[in-house]
Each structure stands twice: as C-alpha cells, then as structure tokens.
Amino acid sequence: MSEQPKDERAPDENAAGNEQAVKSEYAQAGGLGGGAGREGQQGQEDQEGEKADYEALMRLLKENEELKEARLRAAADMENLRKRTARDVHDARTYAIANFARDMLQVSDNLDRALDALPAEAREGGDAGLKALIEGVELTGRAMLSALERHGVRKLDPQGEKFDPNFHQAMFEVPNPEVPNNTVVQVVQTGYVIGDRVLRPAMVGVARGGPKQPAAEPAVEPGPPNAQAEKDA
C-alpha cells in the first residue's frame, strides 16, 4: 500500500513542466518584443539624424548661393567703379584746361581786334618798326592757337556748312534764295571746341529763303582728343 502507482504522480509533473514551458515562451516573447522596440527607437533616431543632416545641407546650399550672389554683385560694382574712374580720368585729362583755354581765347580775340583796328594804309606805308610790331602780334596769336590745338582745342569755322545749334549761334538771318536754307553764309566770330565740348559757339549769319537743306549732309562734329594734350596732362 505504501507504494504509489507511477501514473498518479504524472499529472503534477506534467503540470510543472507545462508551466515552465509557458514561462519560457513568455520570456522569449518578451525578449523579442524588447529587441523590436530598440530597433524601432534606433530607426527613429536615424531618421531624425538624416533630417537634421538634410536641413544642414540645405542651409549650406542657401548660404553658398547668397555668397555667390554677393560676390557677383561686388564684382559688378568694382567693374562699374573701374569704368567710372577711367571716364573721370579721361575727362580730367581732356577738359582740365577748359577754363584756361576759354580765357586764352579772349586774349587771342583781343590780338585780332588790335590788328583789325590798324588801317590798311598804316600796314602798307608804315615804317619798319610798325611792320615788325604787326608781325610780332600775328606770330603771338598763331603761337597761342597752336599751343591750344596741342591740348585738344579745335577751331570751328563753319562757313558754307549747315547750321548746327550744338556748335553755332545764329546772330542774324540773311535772305539768299541761291543757297540752301539754314546754311551758314557769314561767320562773325569763330568757335572752339575741346574734345566733344564746346568752349565757345561760332557766331554766324544763316541763310533764309533758299531751297531746303539736304537731310543727308552731316553736321559738324568734334574729332577725337588730341594725343599730345593727353600726354602733356
């Protein structure tokens, strides 16, 4: 009677074994779930890192474009400054003596007026001293105009040319049906230009009553600056 049947102890042992198996499965399931959570967290961190890297890259690209535009603007500003400086230097060399030349023209006019005031009889029948004085005044006037020409000053003598209000000043009209209308038929005072600027317009008389001036005839234009003037400047 003390001896138990073998099959009566089997249910308890089987139950204990099943419980142990269930715990093992739960433990494995818990371990798998924890690994999946860690993998998900790692993936989220990777996505956030990629997003941050992308945003940093976009900021760098934007800064690069802004720097490139700033460099291009600076280069354009420097080129404009270079052109303005070159133009200012050219104008300074060409027109630096404009006021001085204008004053010298008045001196030249006075020399011409002094010669014109001499009567023809005094020129022809005067003594040697008077003739030498006349020649000296004429040489002085020519030397003065020659010096001005070396510095870019040009004389305007528009006799027979079309009237140009940019370089001529009409003092009176002359009825003349034989020449085209607006033709300069008389020069009262010669004009002068320096470079492309007028020092003094030519004072002229203009024809009226003739045929219409041909449109194809070019107007008087100043030539290029004198090279000797730029060299001396």
JSON list of C-alpha atoms in Angstrom, two decimals:
[
{"chain": "A", "resi": 1, "resn": "MET", "atom": "CA", "xyz": [0.00, 0.00, 0.00]},
{"chain": "A", "resi": 2, "resn": "SER", "atom": "CA", "xyz": [2.92, 2.35, 0.58]},
{"chain": "A", "resi": 3, "resn": "GLU", "atom": "CA", "xyz": [3.89, 2.19, -3.00]},
{"chain": "A", "resi": 4, "resn": "GLN", "atom": "CA", "xyz": [2.05, 4.70, -5.32]},
{"chain": "A", "resi": 5, "resn": "PRO", "atom": "CA", "xyz": [1.25, 3.98, -8.85]},
{"chain": "A", "resi": 6, "resn": "LYS", "atom": "CA", "xyz": [3.53, 5.65, -11.34]},
{"chain": "A", "resi": 7, "resn": "ASP", "atom": "CA", "xyz": [0.69, 7.19, -13.34]},
{"chain": "A", "resi": 8, "resn": "GLU", "atom": "CA", "xyz": [-0.77, 9.03, -10.28]},
{"chain": "A", "resi": 9, "resn": "ARG", "atom": "CA", "xyz": [2.35, 11.31, -9.93]},
{"chain": "A", "resi": 10, "resn": "ALA", "atom": "CA", "xyz": [2.47, 12.03, -13.67]},
{"chain": "A", "resi": 11, "resn": "PRO", "atom": "CA", "xyz": [-0.17, 14.83, -13.76]},
{"chain": "A", "resi": 12, "resn": "ASP", "atom": "CA", "xyz": [1.74, 17.00, -11.24]},
{"chain": "A", "resi": 13, "resn": "GLU", "atom": "CA", "xyz": [4.97, 16.61, -13.05]},
{"chain": "A", "resi": 14, "resn": "ASN", "atom": "CA", "xyz": [3.31, 17.33, -16.38]},
{"chain": "A", "resi": 15, "resn": "ALA", "atom": "CA", "xyz": [1.68, 20.48, -14.98]},
{"chain": "A", "resi": 16, "resn": "ALA", "atom": "CA", "xyz": [5.01, 21.74, -13.65]},
{"chain": "A", "resi": 17, "resn": "GLY", "atom": "CA", "xyz": [6.65, 21.08, -16.98]},
{"chain": "A", "resi": 18, "resn": "ASN", "atom": "CA", "xyz": [3.92, 22.92, -18.86]},
{"chain": "A", "resi": 19, "resn": "GLU", "atom": "CA", "xyz": [4.19, 25.91, -16.55]},
{"chain": "A", "resi": 20, "resn": "GLN", "atom": "CA", "xyz": [7.92, 26.05, -17.08]},
{"chain": "A", "resi": 21, "resn": "ALA", "atom": "CA", "xyz": [7.43, 25.89, -20.85]},
{"chain": "A", "resi": 22, "resn": "VAL", "atom": "CA", "xyz": [4.89, 28.71, -20.77]},
{"chain": "A", "resi": 23, "resn": "LYS", "atom": "CA", "xyz": [7.24, 30.91, -18.72]},
{"chain": "A", "resi": 24, "resn": "SER", "atom": "CA", "xyz": [10.00, 30.20, -21.16]},
{"chain": "A", "resi": 25, "resn": "GLU", "atom": "CA", "xyz": [7.81, 31.19, -24.10]},
{"chain": "A", "resi": 26, "resn": "TYR", "atom": "CA", "xyz": [6.74, 34.40, -22.35]},
{"chain": "A", "resi": 27, "resn": "ALA", "atom": "CA", "xyz": [10.35, 35.19, -21.60]},
{"chain": "A", "resi": 28, "resn": "GLN", "atom": "CA", "xyz": [11.33, 34.64, -25.20]},
{"chain": "A", "resi": 29, "resn": "ALA", "atom": "CA", "xyz": [8.38, 36.68, -26.37]},
{"chain": "A", "resi": 30, "resn": "GLY", "atom": "CA", "xyz": [9.36, 39.48, -24.01]},
{"chain": "A", "resi": 31, "resn": "GLY", "atom": "CA", "xyz": [12.93, 39.37, -25.27]},
{"chain": "A", "resi": 32, "resn": "LEU", "atom": "CA", "xyz": [11.82, 39.59, -28.86]},
{"chain": "A", "resi": 33, "resn": "GLY", "atom": "CA", "xyz": [9.50, 42.47, -28.09]},
{"chain": "A", "resi": 34, "resn": "GLY", "atom": "CA", "xyz": [12.27, 44.42, -26.37]},
{"chain": "A", "resi": 35, "resn": "GLY", "atom": "CA", "xyz": [14.57, 43.92, -29.35]},
{"chain": "A", "resi": 36, "resn": "ALA", "atom": "CA", "xyz": [11.91, 45.17, -31.72]},
{"chain": "A", "resi": 37, "resn": "GLY", "atom": "CA", "xyz": [11.41, 48.26, -29.56]},
{"chain": "A", "resi": 38, "resn": "ARG", "atom": "CA", "xyz": [15.10, 49.02, -29.54]},
{"chain": "A", "resi": 39, "resn": "GLU", "atom": "CA", "xyz": [15.25, 48.60, -33.31]},
{"chain": "A", "resi": 40, "resn": "GLY", "atom": "CA", "xyz": [12.29, 50.95, -33.75]},
{"chain": "A", "resi": 41, "resn": "GLN", "atom": "CA", "xyz": [13.89, 53.56, -31.50]},
{"chain": "A", "resi": 42, "resn": "GLN", "atom": "CA", "xyz": [17.17, 53.25, -33.40]},
{"chain": "A", "resi": 43, "resn": "GLY", "atom": "CA", "xyz": [15.35, 53.70, -36.72]},
{"chain": "A", "resi": 44, "resn": "GLN", "atom": "CA", "xyz": [13.59, 56.81, -35.45]},
{"chain": "A", "resi": 45, "resn": "GLU", "atom": "CA", "xyz": [16.89, 58.26, -34.30]},
{"chain": "A", "resi": 46, "resn": "ASP", "atom": "CA", "xyz": [18.40, 57.52, -37.72]},
{"chain": "A", "resi": 47, "resn": "GLN", "atom": "CA", "xyz": [15.50, 59.32, -39.45]},
{"chain": "A", "resi": 48, "resn": "GLU", "atom": "CA", "xyz": [15.89, 62.34, -37.18]},
{"chain": "A", "resi": 49, "resn": "GLY", "atom": "CA", "xyz": [19.63, 62.37, -37.89]},
{"chain": "A", "resi": 50, "resn": "GLU", "atom": "CA", "xyz": [19.05, 62.20, -41.64]},
{"chain": "A", "resi": 51, "resn": "LYS", "atom": "CA", "xyz": [16.51, 65.04, -41.40]},
{"chain": "A", "resi": 52, "resn": "ALA", "atom": "CA", "xyz": [18.97, 67.17, -39.45]},
{"chain": "A", "resi": 53, "resn": "ASP", "atom": "CA", "xyz": [21.70, 66.44, -41.99]},
{"chain": "A", "resi": 54, "resn": "TYR", "atom": "CA", "xyz": [19.36, 67.38, -44.85]},
{"chain": "A", "resi": 55, "resn": "GLU", "atom": "CA", "xyz": [18.38, 70.65, -43.17]},
{"chain": "A", "resi": 56, "resn": "ALA", "atom": "CA", "xyz": [22.05, 71.47, -42.55]},
{"chain": "A", "resi": 57, "resn": "LEU", "atom": "CA", "xyz": [22.84, 70.72, -46.20]},
{"chain": "A", "resi": 58, "resn": "MET", "atom": "CA", "xyz": [20.02, 72.98, -47.39]},
{"chain": "A", "resi": 59, "resn": "ARG", "atom": "CA", "xyz": [21.28, 75.78, -45.13]},
{"chain": "A", "resi": 60, "resn": "LEU", "atom": "CA", "xyz": [24.77, 75.42, -46.56]},
{"chain": "A", "resi": 61, "resn": "LEU", "atom": "CA", "xyz": [23.45, 75.45, -50.12]},
{"chain": "A", "resi": 62, "resn": "LYS", "atom": "CA", "xyz": [21.43, 78.58, -49.40]},
{"chain": "A", "resi": 63, "resn": "GLU", "atom": "CA", "xyz": [24.43, 80.29, -47.80]},
{"chain": "A", "resi": 64, "resn": "ASN", "atom": "CA", "xyz": [26.54, 79.28, -50.81]},
{"chain": "A", "resi": 65, "resn": "GLU", "atom": "CA", "xyz": [24.03, 80.86, -53.21]},
{"chain": "A", "resi": 66, "resn": "GLU", "atom": "CA", "xyz": [23.89, 84.03, -51.12]},
{"chain": "A", "resi": 67, "resn": "LEU", "atom": "CA", "xyz": [27.69, 84.25, -51.06]},
{"chain": "A", "resi": 68, "resn": "LYS", "atom": "CA", "xyz": [27.83, 83.67, -54.80]},
{"chain": "A", "resi": 69, "resn": "GLU", "atom": "CA", "xyz": [25.30, 86.45, -55.46]},
{"chain": "A", "resi": 70, "resn": "ALA", "atom": "CA", "xyz": [27.18, 88.78, -53.12]},
{"chain": "A", "resi": 71, "resn": "ARG", "atom": "CA", "xyz": [30.44, 88.03, -54.94]},
{"chain": "A", "resi": 72, "resn": "LEU", "atom": "CA", "xyz": [28.82, 88.70, -58.32]},
{"chain": "A", "resi": 73, "resn": "ARG", "atom": "CA", "xyz": [27.36, 91.99, -57.07]},
{"chain": "A", "resi": 74, "resn": "ALA", "atom": "CA", "xyz": [30.73, 93.01, -55.67]},
{"chain": "A", "resi": 75, "resn": "ALA", "atom": "CA", "xyz": [32.42, 92.17, -58.98]},
{"chain": "A", "resi": 76, "resn": "ALA", "atom": "CA", "xyz": [29.81, 94.20, -60.90]},
{"chain": "A", "resi": 77, "resn": "ASP", "atom": "CA", "xyz": [30.26, 97.15, -58.53]},
{"chain": "A", "resi": 78, "resn": "MET", "atom": "CA", "xyz": [34.03, 97.02, -58.96]},
{"chain": "A", "resi": 79, "resn": "GLU", "atom": "CA", "xyz": [33.68, 96.93, -62.76]},
{"chain": "A", "resi": 80, "resn": "ASN", "atom": "CA", "xyz": [31.35, 99.93, -62.70]},
{"chain": "A", "resi": 81, "resn": "LEU", "atom": "CA", "xyz": [33.76, 101.74, -60.40]},
{"chain": "A", "resi": 82, "resn": "ARG", "atom": "CA", "xyz": [36.65, 100.95, -62.74]},
{"chain": "A", "resi": 83, "resn": "LYS", "atom": "CA", "xyz": [34.72, 102.33, -65.73]},
{"chain": "A", "resi": 84, "resn": "ARG", "atom": "CA", "xyz": [33.69, 105.47, -63.87]},
{"chain": "A", "resi": 85, "resn": "THR", "atom": "CA", "xyz": [37.25, 106.04, -62.70]},
{"chain": "A", "resi": 86, "resn": "ALA", "atom": "CA", "xyz": [38.62, 105.59, -66.22]},
{"chain": "A", "resi": 87, "resn": "ARG", "atom": "CA", "xyz": [36.00, 108.01, -67.58]},
{"chain": "A", "resi": 88, "resn": "ASP", "atom": "CA", "xyz": [36.76, 110.55, -64.87]},
{"chain": "A", "resi": 89, "resn": "VAL", "atom": "CA", "xyz": [40.49, 110.29, -65.54]},
{"chain": "A", "resi": 90, "resn": "HIS", "atom": "CA", "xyz": [39.89, 110.75, -69.29]},
{"chain": "A", "resi": 91, "resn": "ASP", "atom": "CA", "xyz": [37.64, 113.75, -68.71]},
{"chain": "A", "resi": 92, "resn": "ALA", "atom": "CA", "xyz": [40.13, 115.26, -66.29]},
{"chain": "A", "resi": 93, "resn": "ARG", "atom": "CA", "xyz": [42.93, 114.95, -68.84]},
{"chain": "A", "resi": 94, "resn": "THR", "atom": "CA", "xyz": [40.81, 116.27, -71.70]},
{"chain": "A", "resi": 95, "resn": "TYR", "atom": "CA", "xyz": [38.92, 119.10, -70.01]},
{"chain": "A", "resi": 96, "resn": "ALA", "atom": "CA", "xyz": [41.29, 120.16, -67.23]},
{"chain": "A", "resi": 97, "resn": "ILE", "atom": "CA", "xyz": [42.38, 123.24, -69.18]},
{"chain": "A", "resi": 98, "resn": "ALA", "atom": "CA", "xyz": [38.88, 124.13, -70.45]},
{"chain": "A", "resi": 99, "resn": "ASN", "atom": "CA", "xyz": [38.53, 127.29, -68.33]},
{"chain": "A", "resi": 100, "resn": "PHE", "atom": "CA", "xyz": [42.11, 128.34, -69.02]},
{"chain": "A", "resi": 101, "resn": "ALA", "atom": "CA", "xyz": [41.65, 127.78, -72.76]},
{"chain": "A", "resi": 102, "resn": "ARG", "atom": "CA", "xyz": [38.43, 129.81, -72.73]},
{"chain": "A", "resi": 103, "resn": "ASP", "atom": "CA", "xyz": [40.27, 132.72, -71.12]},
{"chain": "A", "resi": 104, "resn": "MET", "atom": "CA", "xyz": [43.13, 132.45, -73.64]},
{"chain": "A", "resi": 105, "resn": "LEU", "atom": "CA", "xyz": [40.63, 132.68, -76.49]},
{"chain": "A", "resi": 106, "resn": "GLN", "atom": "CA", "xyz": [39.67, 136.11, -75.24]},
{"chain": "A", "resi": 107, "resn": "VAL", "atom": "CA", "xyz": [43.32, 137.14, -75.36]},
{"chain": "A", "resi": 108, "resn": "SER", "atom": "CA", "xyz": [43.55, 135.81, -78.92]},
{"chain": "A", "resi": 109, "resn": "ASP", "atom": "CA", "xyz": [40.43, 137.78, -79.87]},
{"chain": "A", "resi": 110, "resn": "ASN", "atom": "CA", "xyz": [41.97, 140.95, -78.46]},
{"chain": "A", "resi": 111, "resn": "LEU", "atom": "CA", "xyz": [45.10, 140.41, -80.54]},
{"chain": "A", "resi": 112, "resn": "ASP", "atom": "CA", "xyz": [42.94, 140.03, -83.65]},
{"chain": "A", "resi": 113, "resn": "ARG", "atom": "CA", "xyz": [40.98, 143.15, -82.80]},
{"chain": "A", "resi": 114, "resn": "ALA", "atom": "CA", "xyz": [44.20, 145.11, -82.39]},
{"chain": "A", "resi": 115, "resn": "LEU", "atom": "CA", "xyz": [45.35, 144.03, -85.85]},
{"chain": "A", "resi": 116, "resn": "ASP", "atom": "CA", "xyz": [41.95, 144.76, -87.40]},
{"chain": "A", "resi": 117, "resn": "ALA", "atom": "CA", "xyz": [41.99, 148.27, -85.91]},
{"chain": "A", "resi": 118, "resn": "LEU", "atom": "CA", "xyz": [45.06, 149.20, -87.96]},
{"chain": "A", "resi": 119, "resn": "PRO", "atom": "CA", "xyz": [44.12, 150.92, -91.23]},
{"chain": "A", "resi": 120, "resn": "ALA", "atom": "CA", "xyz": [45.35, 149.36, -94.45]},
{"chain": "A", "resi": 121, "resn": "GLU", "atom": "CA", "xyz": [47.45, 152.47, -95.23]},
{"chain": "A", "resi": 122, "resn": "ALA", "atom": "CA", "xyz": [49.37, 152.10, -91.97]},
{"chain": "A", "resi": 123, "resn": "ARG", "atom": "CA", "xyz": [50.08, 148.46, -92.74]},
{"chain": "A", "resi": 124, "resn": "GLU", "atom": "CA", "xyz": [51.38, 149.22, -96.21]},
{"chain": "A", "resi": 125, "resn": "GLY", "atom": "CA", "xyz": [53.17, 152.51, -95.65]},
{"chain": "A", "resi": 126, "resn": "GLY", "atom": "CA", "xyz": [54.29, 152.16, -92.08]},
{"chain": "A", "resi": 127, "resn": "ASP", "atom": "CA", "xyz": [57.91, 152.19, -91.01]},
{"chain": "A", "resi": 128, "resn": "ALA", "atom": "CA", "xyz": [59.94, 149.11, -90.26]},
{"chain": "A", "resi": 129, "resn": "GLY", "atom": "CA", "xyz": [59.20, 149.28, -86.54]},
{"chain": "A", "resi": 130, "resn": "LEU", "atom": "CA", "xyz": [55.43, 149.23, -87.08]},
{"chain": "A", "resi": 131, "resn": "LYS", "atom": "CA", "xyz": [55.68, 146.33, -89.52]},
{"chain": "A", "resi": 132, "resn": "ALA", "atom": "CA", "xyz": [57.81, 144.38, -87.06]},
{"chain": "A", "resi": 133, "resn": "LEU", "atom": "CA", "xyz": [55.23, 145.02, -84.34]},
{"chain": "A", "resi": 134, "resn": "ILE", "atom": "CA", "xyz": [52.41, 143.79, -86.59]},
{"chain": "A", "resi": 135, "resn": "GLU", "atom": "CA", "xyz": [54.33, 140.66, -87.47]},
{"chain": "A", "resi": 136, "resn": "GLY", "atom": "CA", "xyz": [55.10, 140.03, -83.79]},
{"chain": "A", "resi": 137, "resn": "VAL", "atom": "CA", "xyz": [51.42, 140.30, -82.83]},
{"chain": "A", "resi": 138, "resn": "GLU", "atom": "CA", "xyz": [50.43, 137.95, -85.65]},
{"chain": "A", "resi": 139, "resn": "LEU", "atom": "CA", "xyz": [53.09, 135.41, -84.63]},
{"chain": "A", "resi": 140, "resn": "THR", "atom": "CA", "xyz": [51.96, 135.61, -80.99]},
{"chain": "A", "resi": 141, "resn": "GLY", "atom": "CA", "xyz": [48.34, 134.93, -81.97]},
{"chain": "A", "resi": 142, "resn": "ARG", "atom": "CA", "xyz": [49.27, 131.96, -84.16]},
{"chain": "A", "resi": 143, "resn": "ALA", "atom": "CA", "xyz": [51.57, 130.51, -81.48]},
{"chain": "A", "resi": 144, "resn": "MET", "atom": "CA", "xyz": [48.81, 130.79, -78.90]},
{"chain": "A", "resi": 145, "resn": "LEU", "atom": "CA", "xyz": [46.28, 128.98, -81.10]},
{"chain": "A", "resi": 146, "resn": "SER", "atom": "CA", "xyz": [48.87, 126.34, -81.97]},
{"chain": "A", "resi": 147, "resn": "ALA", "atom": "CA", "xyz": [49.51, 125.69, -78.27]},
{"chain": "A", "resi": 148, "resn": "LEU", "atom": "CA", "xyz": [45.78, 125.36, -77.63]},
{"chain": "A", "resi": 149, "resn": "GLU", "atom": "CA", "xyz": [45.44, 122.89, -80.50]},
{"chain": "A", "resi": 150, "resn": "ARG", "atom": "CA", "xyz": [48.15, 120.71, -78.99]},
{"chain": "A", "resi": 151, "resn": "HIS", "atom": "CA", "xyz": [45.96, 120.45, -75.90]},
{"chain": "A", "resi": 152, "resn": "GLY", "atom": "CA", "xyz": [42.82, 119.39, -77.77]},
{"chain": "A", "resi": 153, "resn": "VAL", "atom": "CA", "xyz": [41.30, 122.77, -78.66]},
{"chain": "A", "resi": 154, "resn": "ARG", "atom": "CA", "xyz": [39.94, 122.93, -82.22]},
{"chain": "A", "resi": 155, "resn": "LYS", "atom": "CA", "xyz": [38.72, 125.87, -84.22]},
{"chain": "A", "resi": 156, "resn": "LEU", "atom": "CA", "xyz": [35.22, 125.95, -85.71]},
{"chain": "A", "resi": 157, "resn": "ASP", "atom": "CA", "xyz": [34.91, 127.84, -88.99]},
{"chain": "A", "resi": 158, "resn": "PRO", "atom": "CA", "xyz": [31.52, 126.72, -90.37]},
{"chain": "A", "resi": 159, "resn": "GLN", "atom": "CA", "xyz": [31.41, 128.96, -93.43]},
{"chain": "A", "resi": 160, "resn": "GLY", "atom": "CA", "xyz": [29.15, 127.28, -96.03]},
{"chain": "A", "resi": 161, "resn": "GLU", "atom": "CA", "xyz": [28.13, 124.43, -93.69]},
{"chain": "A", "resi": 162, "resn": "LYS", "atom": "CA", "xyz": [24.71, 123.52, -92.36]},
{"chain": "A", "resi": 163, "resn": "PHE", "atom": "CA", "xyz": [23.72, 125.38, -89.21]},
{"chain": "A", "resi": 164, "resn": "ASP", "atom": "CA", "xyz": [24.13, 123.19, -86.12]},
{"chain": "A", "resi": 165, "resn": "PRO", "atom": "CA", "xyz": [22.68, 124.63, -82.88]},
{"chain": "A", "resi": 166, "resn": "ASN", "atom": "CA", "xyz": [25.06, 122.44, -80.87]},
{"chain": "A", "resi": 167, "resn": "PHE", "atom": "CA", "xyz": [28.10, 124.30, -82.22]},
{"chain": "A", "resi": 168, "resn": "HIS", "atom": "CA", "xyz": [26.76, 127.50, -83.79]},
{"chain": "A", "resi": 169, "resn": "GLN", "atom": "CA", "xyz": [24.91, 130.54, -82.51]},
{"chain": "A", "resi": 170, "resn": "ALA", "atom": "CA", "xyz": [22.73, 132.32, -85.08]},
{"chain": "A", "resi": 171, "resn": "MET", "atom": "CA", "xyz": [23.12, 136.08, -84.79]},
{"chain": "A", "resi": 172, "resn": "PHE", "atom": "CA", "xyz": [21.01, 137.13, -87.80]},
{"chain": "A", "resi": 173, "resn": "GLU", "atom": "CA", "xyz": [19.37, 135.80, -90.96]},
{"chain": "A", "resi": 174, "resn": "VAL", "atom": "CA", "xyz": [20.43, 136.65, -94.48]},
{"chain": "A", "resi": 175, "resn": "PRO", "atom": "CA", "xyz": [17.81, 136.40, -97.25]},
{"chain": "A", "resi": 176, "resn": "ASN", "atom": "CA", "xyz": [19.50, 134.42, -100.02]},
{"chain": "A", "resi": 177, "resn": "PRO", "atom": "CA", "xyz": [17.48, 132.21, -102.37]},
{"chain": "A", "resi": 178, "resn": "GLU", "atom": "CA", "xyz": [20.63, 130.89, -104.07]},
{"chain": "A", "resi": 179, "resn": "VAL", "atom": "CA", "xyz": [21.92, 128.75, -101.16]},
{"chain": "A", "resi": 180, "resn": "PRO", "atom": "CA", "xyz": [20.09, 126.07, -99.20]},
{"chain": "A", "resi": 181, "resn": "ASN", "atom": "CA", "xyz": [18.07, 127.14, -96.20]},
{"chain": "A", "resi": 182, "resn": "ASN", "atom": "CA", "xyz": [19.90, 127.12, -92.81]},
{"chain": "A", "resi": 183, "resn": "THR", "atom": "CA", "xyz": [23.32, 127.44, -94.46]},
{"chain": "A", "resi": 184, "resn": "VAL", "atom": "CA", "xyz": [25.96, 129.47, -92.65]},
{"chain": "A", "resi": 185, "resn": "VAL", "atom": "CA", "xyz": [26.77, 132.33, -95.01]},
{"chain": "A", "resi": 186, "resn": "GLN", "atom": "CA", "xyz": [28.75, 134.53, -92.65]},
{"chain": "A", "resi": 187, "resn": "VAL", "atom": "CA", "xyz": [30.95, 133.87, -89.61]},
{"chain": "A", "resi": 188, "resn": "VAL", "atom": "CA", "xyz": [31.00, 136.79, -87.20]},
{"chain": "A", "resi": 189, "resn": "GLN", "atom": "CA", "xyz": [33.21, 135.04, -84.64]},
{"chain": "A", "resi": 190, "resn": "THR", "atom": "CA", "xyz": [34.90, 131.68, -84.92]},
{"chain": "A", "resi": 191, "resn": "GLY", "atom": "CA", "xyz": [34.04, 129.00, -82.37]},
{"chain": "A", "resi": 192, "resn": "TYR", "atom": "CA", "xyz": [36.18, 126.50, -80.49]},
{"chain": "A", "resi": 193, "resn": "VAL", "atom": "CA", "xyz": [35.69, 123.05, -79.01]},
{"chain": "A", "resi": 194, "resn": "ILE", "atom": "CA", "xyz": [37.78, 120.91, -76.67]},
{"chain": "A", "resi": 195, "resn": "GLY", "atom": "CA", "xyz": [37.22, 117.19, -77.04]},
{"chain": "A", "resi": 196, "resn": "ASP", "atom": "CA", "xyz": [33.48, 116.92, -77.58]},
{"chain": "A", "resi": 197, "resn": "ARG", "atom": "CA", "xyz": [32.57, 120.01, -75.55]},
{"chain": "A", "resi": 198, "resn": "VAL", "atom": "CA", "xyz": [32.00, 123.49, -76.86]},
{"chain": "A", "resi": 199, "resn": "LEU", "atom": "CA", "xyz": [34.28, 126.15, -75.46]},
{"chain": "A", "resi": 200, "resn": "ARG", "atom": "CA", "xyz": [32.62, 128.85, -77.48]},
{"chain": "A", "resi": 201, "resn": "PRO", "atom": "CA", "xyz": [29.98, 128.52, -80.21]},
{"chain": "A", "resi": 202, "resn": "ALA", "atom": "CA", "xyz": [30.64, 130.10, -83.56]},
{"chain": "A", "resi": 203, "resn": "MET", "atom": "CA", "xyz": [28.56, 133.24, -84.05]},
{"chain": "A", "resi": 204, "resn": "VAL", "atom": "CA", "xyz": [27.12, 133.09, -87.55]},
{"chain": "A", "resi": 205, "resn": "GLY", "atom": "CA", "xyz": [24.65, 134.52, -90.02]},
{"chain": "A", "resi": 206, "resn": "VAL", "atom": "CA", "xyz": [22.21, 131.98, -91.52]},
{"chain": "A", "resi": 207, "resn": "ALA", "atom": "CA", "xyz": [20.64, 131.99, -94.98]},
{"chain": "A", "resi": 208, "resn": "ARG", "atom": "CA", "xyz": [16.85, 132.12, -95.39]},
{"chain": "A", "resi": 209, "resn": "GLY", "atom": "CA", "xyz": [14.60, 131.76, -98.39]},
{"chain": "A", "resi": 210, "resn": "GLY", "atom": "CA", "xyz": [16.57, 129.17, -100.36]},
{"chain": "A", "resi": 211, "resn": "PRO", "atom": "CA", "xyz": [15.84, 125.51, -101.08]},
{"chain": "A", "resi": 212, "resn": "LYS", "atom": "CA", "xyz": [15.55, 123.04, -98.21]},
{"chain": "A", "resi": 213, "resn": "GLN", "atom": "CA", "xyz": [18.83, 121.82, -96.76]},
{"chain": "A", "resi": 214, "resn": "PRO", "atom": "CA", "xyz": [19.59, 118.20, -97.76]},
{"chain": "A", "resi": 215, "resn": "ALA", "atom": "CA", "xyz": [18.99, 115.90, -94.80]},
{"chain": "A", "resi": 216, "resn": "ALA", "atom": "CA", "xyz": [21.91, 113.64, -95.66]},
{"chain": "A", "resi": 217, "resn": "GLU", "atom": "CA", "xyz": [24.50, 116.33, -95.10]},
{"chain": "A", "resi": 218, "resn": "PRO", "atom": "CA", "xyz": [26.31, 115.56, -91.81]},
{"chain": "A", "resi": 219, "resn": "ALA", "atom": "CA", "xyz": [26.58, 118.14, -89.08]},
{"chain": "A", "resi": 220, "resn": "VAL", "atom": "CA", "xyz": [29.89, 119.41, -87.81]},
{"chain": "A", "resi": 221, "resn": "GLU", "atom": "CA", "xyz": [31.23, 117.08, -85.11]},
{"chain": "A", "resi": 222, "resn": "PRO", "atom": "CA", "xyz": [34.34, 117.40, -82.98]},
{"chain": "A", "resi": 223, "resn": "GLY", "atom": "CA", "xyz": [37.18, 114.97, -83.55]},
{"chain": "A", "resi": 224, "resn": "PRO", "atom": "CA", "xyz": [38.97, 112.73, -81.04]},
{"chain": "A", "resi": 225, "resn": "PRO", "atom": "CA", "xyz": [41.02, 114.25, -78.21]},
{"chain": "A", "resi": 226, "resn": "ASN", "atom": "CA", "xyz": [44.50, 115.39, -79.10]},
{"chain": "A", "resi": 227, "resn": "ALA", "atom": "CA", "xyz": [47.09, 112.76, -78.15]},
{"chain": "A", "resi": 228, "resn": "GLN", "atom": "CA", "xyz": [49.70, 115.38, -77.34]},
{"chain": "A", "resi": 229, "resn": "ALA", "atom": "CA", "xyz": [47.31, 117.05, -74.89]},
{"chain": "A", "resi": 230, "resn": "GLU", "atom": "CA", "xyz": [46.73, 113.78, -73.03]},
{"chain": "A", "resi": 231, "resn": "LYS", "atom": "CA", "xyz": [50.48, 113.16, -72.91]},
{"chain": "A", "resi": 232, "resn": "ASP", "atom": "CA", "xyz": [51.18, 116.62, -71.53]},
{"chain": "A", "resi": 233, "resn": "ALA", "atom": "CA", "xyz": [48.37, 116.25, -68.98]}
]
